[in-house]
Tab-separated table of N, CA, C and O in Angstrom:
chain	number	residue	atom	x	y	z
A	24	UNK	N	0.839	-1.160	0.000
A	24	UNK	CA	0.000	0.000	0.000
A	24	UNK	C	0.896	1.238	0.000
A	24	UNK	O	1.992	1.378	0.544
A	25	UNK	N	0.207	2.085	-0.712
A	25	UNK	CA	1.361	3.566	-0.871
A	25	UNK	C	0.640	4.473	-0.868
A	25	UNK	O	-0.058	4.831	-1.817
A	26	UNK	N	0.760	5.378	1.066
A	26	UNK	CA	-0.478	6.586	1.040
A	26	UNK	C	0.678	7.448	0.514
A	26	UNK	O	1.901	7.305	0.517
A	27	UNK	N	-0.366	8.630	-0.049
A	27	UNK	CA	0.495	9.777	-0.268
A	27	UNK	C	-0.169	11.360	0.233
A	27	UNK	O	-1.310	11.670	-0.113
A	28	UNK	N	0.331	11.900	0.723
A	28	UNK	CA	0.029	13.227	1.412
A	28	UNK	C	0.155	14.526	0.246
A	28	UNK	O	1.195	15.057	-0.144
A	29	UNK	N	-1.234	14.834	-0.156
A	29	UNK	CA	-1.632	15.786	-1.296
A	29	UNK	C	-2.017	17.184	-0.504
A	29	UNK	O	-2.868	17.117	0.383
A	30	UNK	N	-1.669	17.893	-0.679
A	30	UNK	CA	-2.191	19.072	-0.349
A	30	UNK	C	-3.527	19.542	-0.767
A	30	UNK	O	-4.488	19.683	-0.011
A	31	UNK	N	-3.501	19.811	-2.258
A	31	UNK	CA	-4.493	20.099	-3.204
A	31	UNK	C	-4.783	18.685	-3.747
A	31	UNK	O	-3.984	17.749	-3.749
A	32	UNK	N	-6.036	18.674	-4.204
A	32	UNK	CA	-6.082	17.921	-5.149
A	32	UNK	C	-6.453	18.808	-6.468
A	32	UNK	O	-6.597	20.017	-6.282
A	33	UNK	N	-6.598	18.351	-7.641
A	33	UNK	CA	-6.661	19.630	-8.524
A	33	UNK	C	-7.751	19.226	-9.106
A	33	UNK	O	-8.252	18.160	-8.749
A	34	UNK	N	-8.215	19.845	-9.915
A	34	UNK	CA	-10.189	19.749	-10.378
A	34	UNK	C	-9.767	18.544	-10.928
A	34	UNK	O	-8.775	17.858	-11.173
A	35	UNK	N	-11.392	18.623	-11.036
A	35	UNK	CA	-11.712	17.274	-11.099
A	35	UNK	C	-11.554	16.988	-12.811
A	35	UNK	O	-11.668	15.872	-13.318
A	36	UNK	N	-11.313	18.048	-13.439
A	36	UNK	CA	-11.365	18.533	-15.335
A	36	UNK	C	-9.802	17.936	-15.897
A	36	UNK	O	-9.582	17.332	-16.947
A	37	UNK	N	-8.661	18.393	-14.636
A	37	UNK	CA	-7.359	18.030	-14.838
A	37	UNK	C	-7.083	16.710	-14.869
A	37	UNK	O	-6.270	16.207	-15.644
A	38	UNK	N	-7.885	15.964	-13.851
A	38	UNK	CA	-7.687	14.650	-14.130
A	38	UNK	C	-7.975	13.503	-14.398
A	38	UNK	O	-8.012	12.401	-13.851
A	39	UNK	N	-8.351	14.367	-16.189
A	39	UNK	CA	-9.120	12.931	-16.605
A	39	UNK	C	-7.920	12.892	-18.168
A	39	UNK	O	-7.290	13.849	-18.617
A	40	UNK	N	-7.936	11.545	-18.657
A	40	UNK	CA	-7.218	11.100	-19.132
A	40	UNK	C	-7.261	12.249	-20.826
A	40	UNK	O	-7.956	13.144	-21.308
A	41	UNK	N	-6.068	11.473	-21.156
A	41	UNK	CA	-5.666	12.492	-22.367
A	41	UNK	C	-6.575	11.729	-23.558
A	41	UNK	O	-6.651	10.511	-23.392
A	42	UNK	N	-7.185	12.195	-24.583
A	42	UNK	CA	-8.024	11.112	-25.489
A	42	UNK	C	-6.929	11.711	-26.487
A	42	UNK	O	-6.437	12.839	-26.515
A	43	UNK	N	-6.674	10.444	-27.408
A	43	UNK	CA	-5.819	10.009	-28.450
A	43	UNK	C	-6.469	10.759	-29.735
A	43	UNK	O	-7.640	10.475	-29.990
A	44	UNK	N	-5.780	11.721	-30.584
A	44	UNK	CA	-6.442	12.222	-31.640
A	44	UNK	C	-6.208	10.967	-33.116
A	44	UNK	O	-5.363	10.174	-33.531
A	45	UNK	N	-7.323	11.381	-33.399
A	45	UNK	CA	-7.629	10.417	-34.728
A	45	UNK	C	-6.159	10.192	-35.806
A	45	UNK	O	-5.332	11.103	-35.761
A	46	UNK	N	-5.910	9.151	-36.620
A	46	UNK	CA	-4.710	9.164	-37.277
A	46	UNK	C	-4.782	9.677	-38.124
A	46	UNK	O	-5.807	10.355	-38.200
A	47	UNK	N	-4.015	9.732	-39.081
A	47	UNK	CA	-4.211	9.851	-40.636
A	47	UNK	C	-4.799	8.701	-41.192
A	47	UNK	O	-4.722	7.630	-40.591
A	48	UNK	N	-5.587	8.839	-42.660
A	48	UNK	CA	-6.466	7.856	-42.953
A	48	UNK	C	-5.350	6.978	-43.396
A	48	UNK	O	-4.147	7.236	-43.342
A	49	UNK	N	-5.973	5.817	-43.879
A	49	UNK	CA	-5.093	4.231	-44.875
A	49	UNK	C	-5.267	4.603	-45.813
A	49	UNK	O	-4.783	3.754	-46.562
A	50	UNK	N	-5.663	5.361	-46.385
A	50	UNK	CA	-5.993	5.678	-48.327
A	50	UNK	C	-5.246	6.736	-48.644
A	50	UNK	O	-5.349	7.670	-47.849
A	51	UNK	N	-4.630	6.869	-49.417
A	51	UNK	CA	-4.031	7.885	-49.956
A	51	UNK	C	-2.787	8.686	-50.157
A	51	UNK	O	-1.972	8.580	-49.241
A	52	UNK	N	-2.512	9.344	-51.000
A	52	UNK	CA	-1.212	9.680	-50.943
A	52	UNK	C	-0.618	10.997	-51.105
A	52	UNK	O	-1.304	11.807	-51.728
A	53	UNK	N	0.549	11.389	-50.663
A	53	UNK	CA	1.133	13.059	-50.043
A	53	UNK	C	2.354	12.896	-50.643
A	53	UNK	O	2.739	11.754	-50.892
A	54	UNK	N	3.064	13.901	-50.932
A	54	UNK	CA	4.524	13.623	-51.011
A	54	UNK	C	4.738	15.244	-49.883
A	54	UNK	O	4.345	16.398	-50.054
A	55	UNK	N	5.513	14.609	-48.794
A	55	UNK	CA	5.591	15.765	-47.622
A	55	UNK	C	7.292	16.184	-47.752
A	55	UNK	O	8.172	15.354	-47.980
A	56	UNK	N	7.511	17.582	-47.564
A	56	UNK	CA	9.223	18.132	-48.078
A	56	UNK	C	9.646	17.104	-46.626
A	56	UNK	O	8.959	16.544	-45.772
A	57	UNK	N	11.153	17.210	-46.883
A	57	UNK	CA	11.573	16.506	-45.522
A	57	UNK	C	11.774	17.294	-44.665
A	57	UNK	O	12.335	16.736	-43.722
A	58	UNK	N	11.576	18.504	-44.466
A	58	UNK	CA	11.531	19.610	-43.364
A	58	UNK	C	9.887	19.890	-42.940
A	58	UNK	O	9.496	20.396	-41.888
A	59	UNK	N	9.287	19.541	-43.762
A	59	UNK	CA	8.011	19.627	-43.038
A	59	UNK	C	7.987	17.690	-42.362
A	59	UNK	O	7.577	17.582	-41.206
A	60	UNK	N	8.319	16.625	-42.941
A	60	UNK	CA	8.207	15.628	-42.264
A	60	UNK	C	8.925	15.500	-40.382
A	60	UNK	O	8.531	15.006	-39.326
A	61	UNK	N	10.145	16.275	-40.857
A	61	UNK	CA	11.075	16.462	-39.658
A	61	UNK	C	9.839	17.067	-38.298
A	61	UNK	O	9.559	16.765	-37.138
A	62	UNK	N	9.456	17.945	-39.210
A	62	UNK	CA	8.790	18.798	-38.337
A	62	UNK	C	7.670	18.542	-37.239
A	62	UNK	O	7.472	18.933	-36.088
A	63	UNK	N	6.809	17.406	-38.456
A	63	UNK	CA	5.508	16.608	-37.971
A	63	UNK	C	6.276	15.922	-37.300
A	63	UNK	O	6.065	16.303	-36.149
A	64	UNK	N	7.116	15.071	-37.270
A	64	UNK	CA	7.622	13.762	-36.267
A	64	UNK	C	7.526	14.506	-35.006
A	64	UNK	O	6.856	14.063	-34.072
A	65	UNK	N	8.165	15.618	-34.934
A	65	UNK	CA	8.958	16.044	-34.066
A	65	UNK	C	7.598	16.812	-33.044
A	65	UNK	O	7.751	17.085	-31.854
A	66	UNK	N	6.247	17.070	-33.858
A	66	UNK	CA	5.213	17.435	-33.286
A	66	UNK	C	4.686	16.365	-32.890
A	66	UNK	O	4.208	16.352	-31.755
A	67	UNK	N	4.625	15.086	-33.781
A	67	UNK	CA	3.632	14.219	-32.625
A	67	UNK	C	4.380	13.239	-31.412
A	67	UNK	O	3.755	12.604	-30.562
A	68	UNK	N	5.804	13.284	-31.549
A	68	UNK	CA	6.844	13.242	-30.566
A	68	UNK	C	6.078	13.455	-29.503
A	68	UNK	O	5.494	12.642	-28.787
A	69	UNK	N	6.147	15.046	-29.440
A	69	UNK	CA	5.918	16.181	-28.385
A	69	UNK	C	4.667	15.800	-27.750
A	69	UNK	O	4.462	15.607	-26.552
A	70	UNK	N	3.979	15.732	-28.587
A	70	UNK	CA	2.165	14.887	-28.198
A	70	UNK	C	2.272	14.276	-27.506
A	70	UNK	O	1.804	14.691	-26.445
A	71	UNK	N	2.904	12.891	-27.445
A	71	UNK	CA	3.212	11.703	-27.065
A	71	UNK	C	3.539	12.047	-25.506
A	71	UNK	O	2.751	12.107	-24.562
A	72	UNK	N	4.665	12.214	-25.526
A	72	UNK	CA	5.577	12.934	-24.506
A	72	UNK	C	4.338	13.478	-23.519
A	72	UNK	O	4.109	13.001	-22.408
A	73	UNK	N	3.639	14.488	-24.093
A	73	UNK	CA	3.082	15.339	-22.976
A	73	UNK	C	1.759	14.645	-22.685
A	73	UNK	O	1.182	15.109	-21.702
A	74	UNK	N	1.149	13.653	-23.301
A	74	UNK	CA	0.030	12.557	-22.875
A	74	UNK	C	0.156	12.036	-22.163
A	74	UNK	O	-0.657	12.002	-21.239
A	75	UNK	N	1.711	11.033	-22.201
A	75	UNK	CA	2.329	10.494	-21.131
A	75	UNK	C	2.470	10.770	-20.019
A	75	UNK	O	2.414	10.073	-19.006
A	76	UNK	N	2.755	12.317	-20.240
A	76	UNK	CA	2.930	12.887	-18.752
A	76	UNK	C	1.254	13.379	-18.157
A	76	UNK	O	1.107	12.972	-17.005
A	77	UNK	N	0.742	13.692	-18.375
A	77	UNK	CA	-0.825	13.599	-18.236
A	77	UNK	C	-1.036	12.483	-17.478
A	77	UNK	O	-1.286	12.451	-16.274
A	78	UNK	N	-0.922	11.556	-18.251
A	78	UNK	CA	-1.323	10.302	-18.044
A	78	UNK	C	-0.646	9.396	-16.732
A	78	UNK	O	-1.154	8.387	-16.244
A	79	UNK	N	0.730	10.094	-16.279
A	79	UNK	CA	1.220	9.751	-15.427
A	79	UNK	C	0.565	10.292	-14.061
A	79	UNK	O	0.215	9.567	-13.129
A	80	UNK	N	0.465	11.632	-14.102
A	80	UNK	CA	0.114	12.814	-13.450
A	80	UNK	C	-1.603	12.120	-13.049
A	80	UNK	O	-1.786	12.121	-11.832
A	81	UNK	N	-2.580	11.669	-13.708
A	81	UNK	CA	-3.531	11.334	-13.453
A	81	UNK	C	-3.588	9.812	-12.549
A	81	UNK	O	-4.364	9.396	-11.688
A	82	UNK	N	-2.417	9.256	-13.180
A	82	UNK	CA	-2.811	7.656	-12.267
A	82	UNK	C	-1.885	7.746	-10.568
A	82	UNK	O	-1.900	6.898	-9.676
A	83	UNK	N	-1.154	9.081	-10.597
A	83	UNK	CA	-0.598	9.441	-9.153
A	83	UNK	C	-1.593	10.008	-8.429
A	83	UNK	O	-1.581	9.555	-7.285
A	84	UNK	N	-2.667	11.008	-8.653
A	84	UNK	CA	-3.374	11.487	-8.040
A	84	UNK	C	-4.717	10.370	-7.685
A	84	UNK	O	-4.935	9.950	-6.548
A	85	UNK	N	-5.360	10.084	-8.633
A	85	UNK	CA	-6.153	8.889	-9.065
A	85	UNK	C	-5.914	7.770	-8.482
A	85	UNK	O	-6.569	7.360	-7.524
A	86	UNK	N	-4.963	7.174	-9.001
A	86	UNK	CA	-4.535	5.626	-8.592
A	86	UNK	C	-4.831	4.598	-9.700
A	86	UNK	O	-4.627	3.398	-9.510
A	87	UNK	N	-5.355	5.124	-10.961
A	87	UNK	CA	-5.788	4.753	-11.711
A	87	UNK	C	-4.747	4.783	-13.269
A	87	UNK	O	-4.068	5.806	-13.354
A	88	UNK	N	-4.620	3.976	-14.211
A	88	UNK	CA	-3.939	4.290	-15.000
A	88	UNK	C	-5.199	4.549	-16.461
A	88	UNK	O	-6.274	4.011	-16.725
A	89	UNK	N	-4.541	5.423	-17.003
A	89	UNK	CA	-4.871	5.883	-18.448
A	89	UNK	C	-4.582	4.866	-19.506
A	89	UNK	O	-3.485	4.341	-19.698
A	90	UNK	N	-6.157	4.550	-20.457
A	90	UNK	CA	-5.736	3.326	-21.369
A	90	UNK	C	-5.282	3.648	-22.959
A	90	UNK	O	-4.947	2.728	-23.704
C-alpha cells in the first residue's frame, strides 16, 4: 500500500485522461518536403511525450492508470 500526502487535489477537469487524436487515414497519398516531415515527427513526438505525462500525473493522483 502507498499513502500519499496531497495538499491540493486539482479539479476534477485536470484529471481525466488524455483522449488520443484520430490518425491519418489508410488511403491515400502526399509527397511531404523533408523539413516539413522532420517537423511533424517532431510534433507528434511532443504529443506523445506530454500525454504520457498527463497520463502519469492522473494515475498518481487517481490511482488509476490511463488506457
Amino acid at each position: 500500500m502507498v499513502v500519499r500526502t496531497v495538499k491540493e487535489t486539482p479539479k476534477a477537469e485536470l484529471l481525466l485522461c488524455p483522449v488520443a487524436p484520430v490518425g491519418l487515414p489508410a488511403q491515400g497519398e502526399a509527397e511531404i518536403p523533408p523539413a516539413w516531415r522532420a517537423a511533424i515527427i517532431r510534433l507528434a513526438k511532443s504529443r506523445a511525450e506530454v500525454a504520457d505525462q498527463l497520463g502519469r500525473l492522473v494515475a498518481w493522483h487517481t490511482g488509476e492508470t490511463c488506457l
